[in-house]
Tab-separated table of C-alpha atoms and ligand atoms in Angstrom:
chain	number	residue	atom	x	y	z
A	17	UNK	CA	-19.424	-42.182	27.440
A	18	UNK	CA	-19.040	-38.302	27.844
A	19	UNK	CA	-16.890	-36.845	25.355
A	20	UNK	CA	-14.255	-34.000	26.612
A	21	UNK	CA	-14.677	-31.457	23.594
A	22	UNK	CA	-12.117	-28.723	24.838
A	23	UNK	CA	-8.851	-30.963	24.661
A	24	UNK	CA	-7.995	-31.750	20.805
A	25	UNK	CA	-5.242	-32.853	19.313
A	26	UNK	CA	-4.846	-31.946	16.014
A	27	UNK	CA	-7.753	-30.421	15.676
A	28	UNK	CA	-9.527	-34.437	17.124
A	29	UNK	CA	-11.525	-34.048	20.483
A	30	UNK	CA	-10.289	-36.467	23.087
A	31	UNK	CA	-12.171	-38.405	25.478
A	32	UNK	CA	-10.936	-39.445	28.424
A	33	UNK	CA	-9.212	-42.820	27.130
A	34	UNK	CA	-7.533	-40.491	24.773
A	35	UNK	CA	-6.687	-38.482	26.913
A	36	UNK	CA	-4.780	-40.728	29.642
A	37	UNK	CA	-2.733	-41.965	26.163
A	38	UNK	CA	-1.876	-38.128	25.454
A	39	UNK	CA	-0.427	-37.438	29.357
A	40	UNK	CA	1.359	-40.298	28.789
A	41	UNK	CA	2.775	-39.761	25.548
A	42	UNK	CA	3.655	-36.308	26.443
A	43	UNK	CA	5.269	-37.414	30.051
A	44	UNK	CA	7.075	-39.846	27.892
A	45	UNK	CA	8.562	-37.886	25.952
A	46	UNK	CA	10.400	-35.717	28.854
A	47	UNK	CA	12.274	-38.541	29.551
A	48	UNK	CA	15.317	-38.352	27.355
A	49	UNK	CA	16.908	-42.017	27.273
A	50	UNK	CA	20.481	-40.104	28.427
A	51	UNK	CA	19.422	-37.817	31.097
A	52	UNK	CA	21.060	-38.934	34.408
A	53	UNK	CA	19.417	-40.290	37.478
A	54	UNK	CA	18.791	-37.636	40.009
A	55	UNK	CA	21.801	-37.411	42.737
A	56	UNK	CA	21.793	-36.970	46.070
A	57	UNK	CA	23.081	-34.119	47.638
A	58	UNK	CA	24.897	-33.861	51.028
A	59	UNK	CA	24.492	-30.705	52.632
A	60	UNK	CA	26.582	-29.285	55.461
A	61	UNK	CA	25.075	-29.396	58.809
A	62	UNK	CA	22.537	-26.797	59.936
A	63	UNK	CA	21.558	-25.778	63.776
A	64	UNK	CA	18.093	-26.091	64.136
A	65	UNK	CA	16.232	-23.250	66.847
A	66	UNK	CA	12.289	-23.934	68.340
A	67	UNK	CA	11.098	-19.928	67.730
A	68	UNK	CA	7.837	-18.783	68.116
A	69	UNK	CA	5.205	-17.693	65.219
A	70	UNK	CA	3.021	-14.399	65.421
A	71	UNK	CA	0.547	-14.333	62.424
A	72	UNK	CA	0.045	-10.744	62.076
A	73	UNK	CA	-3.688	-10.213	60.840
A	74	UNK	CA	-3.977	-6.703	58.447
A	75	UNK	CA	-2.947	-3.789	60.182
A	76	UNK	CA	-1.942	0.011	59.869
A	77	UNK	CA	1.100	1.940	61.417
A	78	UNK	CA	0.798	5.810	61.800
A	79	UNK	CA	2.821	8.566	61.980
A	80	UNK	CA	2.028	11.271	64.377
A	81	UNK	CA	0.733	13.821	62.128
A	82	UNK	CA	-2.115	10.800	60.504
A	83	UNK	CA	-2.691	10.306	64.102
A	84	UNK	CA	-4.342	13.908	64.584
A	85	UNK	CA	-5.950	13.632	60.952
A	86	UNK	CA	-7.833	10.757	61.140
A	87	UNK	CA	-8.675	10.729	64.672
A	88	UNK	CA	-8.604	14.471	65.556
A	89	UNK	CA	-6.361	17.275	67.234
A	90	UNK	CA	-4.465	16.326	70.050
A	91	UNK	CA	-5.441	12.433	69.962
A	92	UNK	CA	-2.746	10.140	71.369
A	93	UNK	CA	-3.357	5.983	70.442
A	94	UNK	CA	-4.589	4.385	73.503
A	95	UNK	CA	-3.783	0.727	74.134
A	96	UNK	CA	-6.341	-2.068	73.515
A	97	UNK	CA	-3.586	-5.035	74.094
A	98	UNK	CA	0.252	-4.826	74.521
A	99	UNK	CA	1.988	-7.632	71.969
A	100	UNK	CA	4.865	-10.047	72.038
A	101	UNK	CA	7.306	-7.632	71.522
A	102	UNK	CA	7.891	-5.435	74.471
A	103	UNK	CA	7.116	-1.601	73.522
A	104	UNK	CA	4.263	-2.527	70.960
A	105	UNK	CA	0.914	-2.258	71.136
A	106	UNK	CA	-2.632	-3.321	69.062
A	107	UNK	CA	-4.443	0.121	69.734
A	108	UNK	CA	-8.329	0.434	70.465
A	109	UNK	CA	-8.207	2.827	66.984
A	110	UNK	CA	-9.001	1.820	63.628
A	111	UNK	CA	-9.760	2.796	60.347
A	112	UNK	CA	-11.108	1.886	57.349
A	113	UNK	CA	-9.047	1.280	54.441
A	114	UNK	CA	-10.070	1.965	50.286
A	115	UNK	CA	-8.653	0.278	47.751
A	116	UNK	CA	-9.607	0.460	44.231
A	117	UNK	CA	-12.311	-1.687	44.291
A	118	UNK	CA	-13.735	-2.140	47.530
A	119	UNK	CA	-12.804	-1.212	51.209
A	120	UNK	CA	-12.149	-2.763	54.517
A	121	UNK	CA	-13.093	-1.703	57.424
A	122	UNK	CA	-12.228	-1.810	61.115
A	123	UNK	CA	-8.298	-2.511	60.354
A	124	UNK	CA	-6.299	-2.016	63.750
A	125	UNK	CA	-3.658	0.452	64.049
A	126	UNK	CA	-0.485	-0.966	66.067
A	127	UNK	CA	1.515	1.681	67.928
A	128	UNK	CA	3.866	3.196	68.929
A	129	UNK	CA	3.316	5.951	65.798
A	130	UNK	CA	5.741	5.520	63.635
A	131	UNK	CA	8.170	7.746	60.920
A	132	UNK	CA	6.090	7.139	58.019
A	133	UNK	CA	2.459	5.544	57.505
A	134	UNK	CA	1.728	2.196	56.607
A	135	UNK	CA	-0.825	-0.641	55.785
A	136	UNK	CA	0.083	-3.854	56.018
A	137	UNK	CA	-2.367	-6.533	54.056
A	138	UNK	CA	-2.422	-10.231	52.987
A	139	UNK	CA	-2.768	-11.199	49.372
A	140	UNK	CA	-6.378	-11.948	49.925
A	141	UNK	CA	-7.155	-8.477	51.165
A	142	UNK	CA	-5.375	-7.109	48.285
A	143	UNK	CA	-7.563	-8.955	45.588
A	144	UNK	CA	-10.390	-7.619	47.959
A	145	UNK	CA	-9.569	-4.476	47.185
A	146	UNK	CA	-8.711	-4.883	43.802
A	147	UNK	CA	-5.110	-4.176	44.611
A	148	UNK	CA	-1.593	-5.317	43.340
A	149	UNK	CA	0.913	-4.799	45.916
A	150	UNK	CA	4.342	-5.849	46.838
A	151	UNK	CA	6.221	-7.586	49.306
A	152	UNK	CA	7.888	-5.388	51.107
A	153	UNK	CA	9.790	-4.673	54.666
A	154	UNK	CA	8.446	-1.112	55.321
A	155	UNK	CA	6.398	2.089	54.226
A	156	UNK	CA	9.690	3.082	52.613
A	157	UNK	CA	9.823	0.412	50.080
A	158	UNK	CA	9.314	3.094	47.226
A	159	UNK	CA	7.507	-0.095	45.491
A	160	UNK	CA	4.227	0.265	48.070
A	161	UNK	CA	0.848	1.262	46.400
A	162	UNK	CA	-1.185	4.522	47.355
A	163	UNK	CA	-4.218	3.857	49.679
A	164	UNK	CA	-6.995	5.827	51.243
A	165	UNK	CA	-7.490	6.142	55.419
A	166	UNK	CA	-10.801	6.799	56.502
A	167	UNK	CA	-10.876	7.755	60.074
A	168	UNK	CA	-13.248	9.219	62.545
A	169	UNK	CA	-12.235	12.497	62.247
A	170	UNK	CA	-10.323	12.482	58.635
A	171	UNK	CA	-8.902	10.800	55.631
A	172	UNK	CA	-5.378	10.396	54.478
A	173	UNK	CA	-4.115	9.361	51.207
A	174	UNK	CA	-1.190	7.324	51.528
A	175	UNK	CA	0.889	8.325	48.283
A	176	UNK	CA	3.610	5.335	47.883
A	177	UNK	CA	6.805	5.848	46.008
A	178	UNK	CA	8.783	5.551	49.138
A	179	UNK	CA	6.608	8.130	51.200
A	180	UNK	CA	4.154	5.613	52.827
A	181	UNK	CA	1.388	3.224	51.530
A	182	UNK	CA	0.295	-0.631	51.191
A	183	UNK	CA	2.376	-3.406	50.996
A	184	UNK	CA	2.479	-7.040	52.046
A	185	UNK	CA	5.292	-7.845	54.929
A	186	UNK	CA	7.704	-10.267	54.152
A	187	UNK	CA	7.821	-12.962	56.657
A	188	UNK	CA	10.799	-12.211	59.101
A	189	UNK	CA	12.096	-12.616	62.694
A	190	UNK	CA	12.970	-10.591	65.067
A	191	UNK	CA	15.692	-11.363	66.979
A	192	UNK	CA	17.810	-9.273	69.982
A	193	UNK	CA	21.437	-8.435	68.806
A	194	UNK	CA	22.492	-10.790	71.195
A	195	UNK	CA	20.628	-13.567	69.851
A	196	UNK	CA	21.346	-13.145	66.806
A	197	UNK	CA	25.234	-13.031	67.519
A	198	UNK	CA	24.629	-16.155	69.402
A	199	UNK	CA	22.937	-17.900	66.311
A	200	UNK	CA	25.500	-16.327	63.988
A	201	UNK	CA	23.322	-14.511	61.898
A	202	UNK	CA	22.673	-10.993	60.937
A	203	UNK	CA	20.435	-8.162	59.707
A	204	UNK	CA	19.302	-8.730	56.289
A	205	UNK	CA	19.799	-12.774	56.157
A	206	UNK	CA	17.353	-14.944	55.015
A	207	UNK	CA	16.718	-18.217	56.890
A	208	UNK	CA	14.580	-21.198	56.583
A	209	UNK	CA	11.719	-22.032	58.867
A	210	UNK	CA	10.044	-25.439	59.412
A	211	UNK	CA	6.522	-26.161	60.254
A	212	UNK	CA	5.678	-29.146	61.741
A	213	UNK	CA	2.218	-30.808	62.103
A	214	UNK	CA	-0.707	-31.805	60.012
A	215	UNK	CA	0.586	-29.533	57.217
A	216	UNK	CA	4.259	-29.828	56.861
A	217	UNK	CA	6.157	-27.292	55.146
A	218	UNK	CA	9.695	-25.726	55.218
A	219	UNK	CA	9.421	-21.648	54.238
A	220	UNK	CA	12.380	-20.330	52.626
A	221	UNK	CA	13.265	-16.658	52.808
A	222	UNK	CA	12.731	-15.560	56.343
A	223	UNK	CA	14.094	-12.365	56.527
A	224	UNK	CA	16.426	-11.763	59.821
A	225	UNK	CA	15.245	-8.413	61.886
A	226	UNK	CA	17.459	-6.989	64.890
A	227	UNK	CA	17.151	-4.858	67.281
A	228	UNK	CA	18.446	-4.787	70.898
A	229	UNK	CA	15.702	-6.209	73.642
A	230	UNK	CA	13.528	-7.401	70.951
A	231	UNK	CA	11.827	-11.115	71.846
A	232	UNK	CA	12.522	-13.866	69.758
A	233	UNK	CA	9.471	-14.273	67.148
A	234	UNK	CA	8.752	-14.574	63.539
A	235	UNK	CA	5.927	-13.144	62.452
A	236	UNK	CA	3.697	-14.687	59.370
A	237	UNK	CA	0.645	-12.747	57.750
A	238	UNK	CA	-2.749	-14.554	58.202
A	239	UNK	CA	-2.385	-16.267	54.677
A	240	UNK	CA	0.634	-17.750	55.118
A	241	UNK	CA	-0.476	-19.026	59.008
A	242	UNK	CA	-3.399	-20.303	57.187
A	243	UNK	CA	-1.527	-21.887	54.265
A	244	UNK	CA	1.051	-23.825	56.939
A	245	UNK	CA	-2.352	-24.501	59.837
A	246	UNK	CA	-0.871	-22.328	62.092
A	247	UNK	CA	-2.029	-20.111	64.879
A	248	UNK	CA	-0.079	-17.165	67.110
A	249	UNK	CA	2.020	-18.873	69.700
A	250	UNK	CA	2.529	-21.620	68.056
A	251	UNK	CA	6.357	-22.723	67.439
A	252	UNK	CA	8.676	-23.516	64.303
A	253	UNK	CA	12.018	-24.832	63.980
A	254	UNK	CA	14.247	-22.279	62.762
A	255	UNK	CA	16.814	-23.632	60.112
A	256	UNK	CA	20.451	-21.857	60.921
A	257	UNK	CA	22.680	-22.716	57.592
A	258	UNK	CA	26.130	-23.290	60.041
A	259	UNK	CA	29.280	-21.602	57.790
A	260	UNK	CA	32.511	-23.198	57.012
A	261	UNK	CA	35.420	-22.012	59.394
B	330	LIG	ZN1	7.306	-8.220	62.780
């Protein structure tokens, strides 16, 4: 038999029959003979809502000025496909983005232009490019990470502190005012989301967006859509935590 030489204990390498006897020792020793069984808790009652999912794949937002830099004088975004949400818009422009280590290229720029400039990346593309970034709402997050544009025409360095730069979203849902008042929630809750299907899972910490006339959709970044097996358009249940009159 194969002998395991990197687990000892006391200084003895194990092999495998030891080492089934050491998990079990060690799991046995967890159990204190007076801890309680576990209890059941009953929770209030919850409404549930079917919502849509958008998994939003990397993606930059400009501000009018970046626009000019990195595409040239005078340019204007021009619409490759409108999205979900009435008003917004994948654009036929993109650039390539530098991180530290390596770049990516071809990242889509969403429009309309925005206040400040941002890039908006999953986990994997930040180990890509050798980046640690945050989760974060918006460009303003003072917590987002400098990054390099390279465009056509120009490059812009993104500077963070507040002022712009990389980030990953947090998963949220946008919801009309009206919905939302109809649901009882508001701005700045977090809410639970089920997925059901061949990968079950419940995600916590939803983060409630609202704006008048904006469609009903939460919107996942490709990881997490990956993580859960699920694609754009598909639907979740929406967990609404129902409050005590
Ligand atoms: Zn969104």
């Amino acid at each position: 038999m194969q002998t395991v030489t990197n687990l000892t204990v006391n200084g003895t390498p194990l092999n495998v029959e030891r080492i089934s006897q050491e998990v079990m020792r060690r799991l046995l020793a967890r159990q204190s003979p007076e801890s309680a069984a576990p209890v059941a808790v009953a929770r209030n009652s919850h409404l549930e809502l079917e919502v849509p999912i958008g998994v939003s794949v990397r993606h930059v937002h400009l501000c009018p000025e970046h626009v000019e830099i990195l595409f040239g004088k005078g340019h204007d975004l021009t619409i490759f496909n409108e999205l979900y949400q009435k008003g917004y818009y994948a654009a036929q422009e993109q650039v390539m983005v530098v991180g530290r280590k390596r770049a990516i290229e071809k990242v889509r720029v969403l429009g309309p232009p925005r206040p400040y400039s941002q890039v908006e990346l999953s986990q994997t593309d930040a180990l890509v490019l050798g980046m640690k970034l945050p989760i974060a709402t918006n460009g303003a997050d003072p917590a987002c990470q400098p990054i390099t544009l390279v465009g056509p025409e120009g490059n812009v360095n993104l500077i963070g502190q507040g002022q712009g730069g990389a980030f990953i979203a947090r998963r949220h849902i946008h919801l009309s005012d009206d919905t939302a008042a109809q649901i009882g929630v508001k701005s700045g809750d977090m809410l639970d989301l089920r997925i059901d299907g061949p990968r079950p899972t419940t995600l916590h910490g939803i983060l409630v967006r609202t704006k008048a006339g904006w469609r009903t959709e939460v919107h996942l970044d490709t990881d997490e859509g990956n993580a859960v097996g699920i694609r754009s358009g598909q639907m979740g249940t929406l967990i609404i935590p129902r409050h005590e009159a």
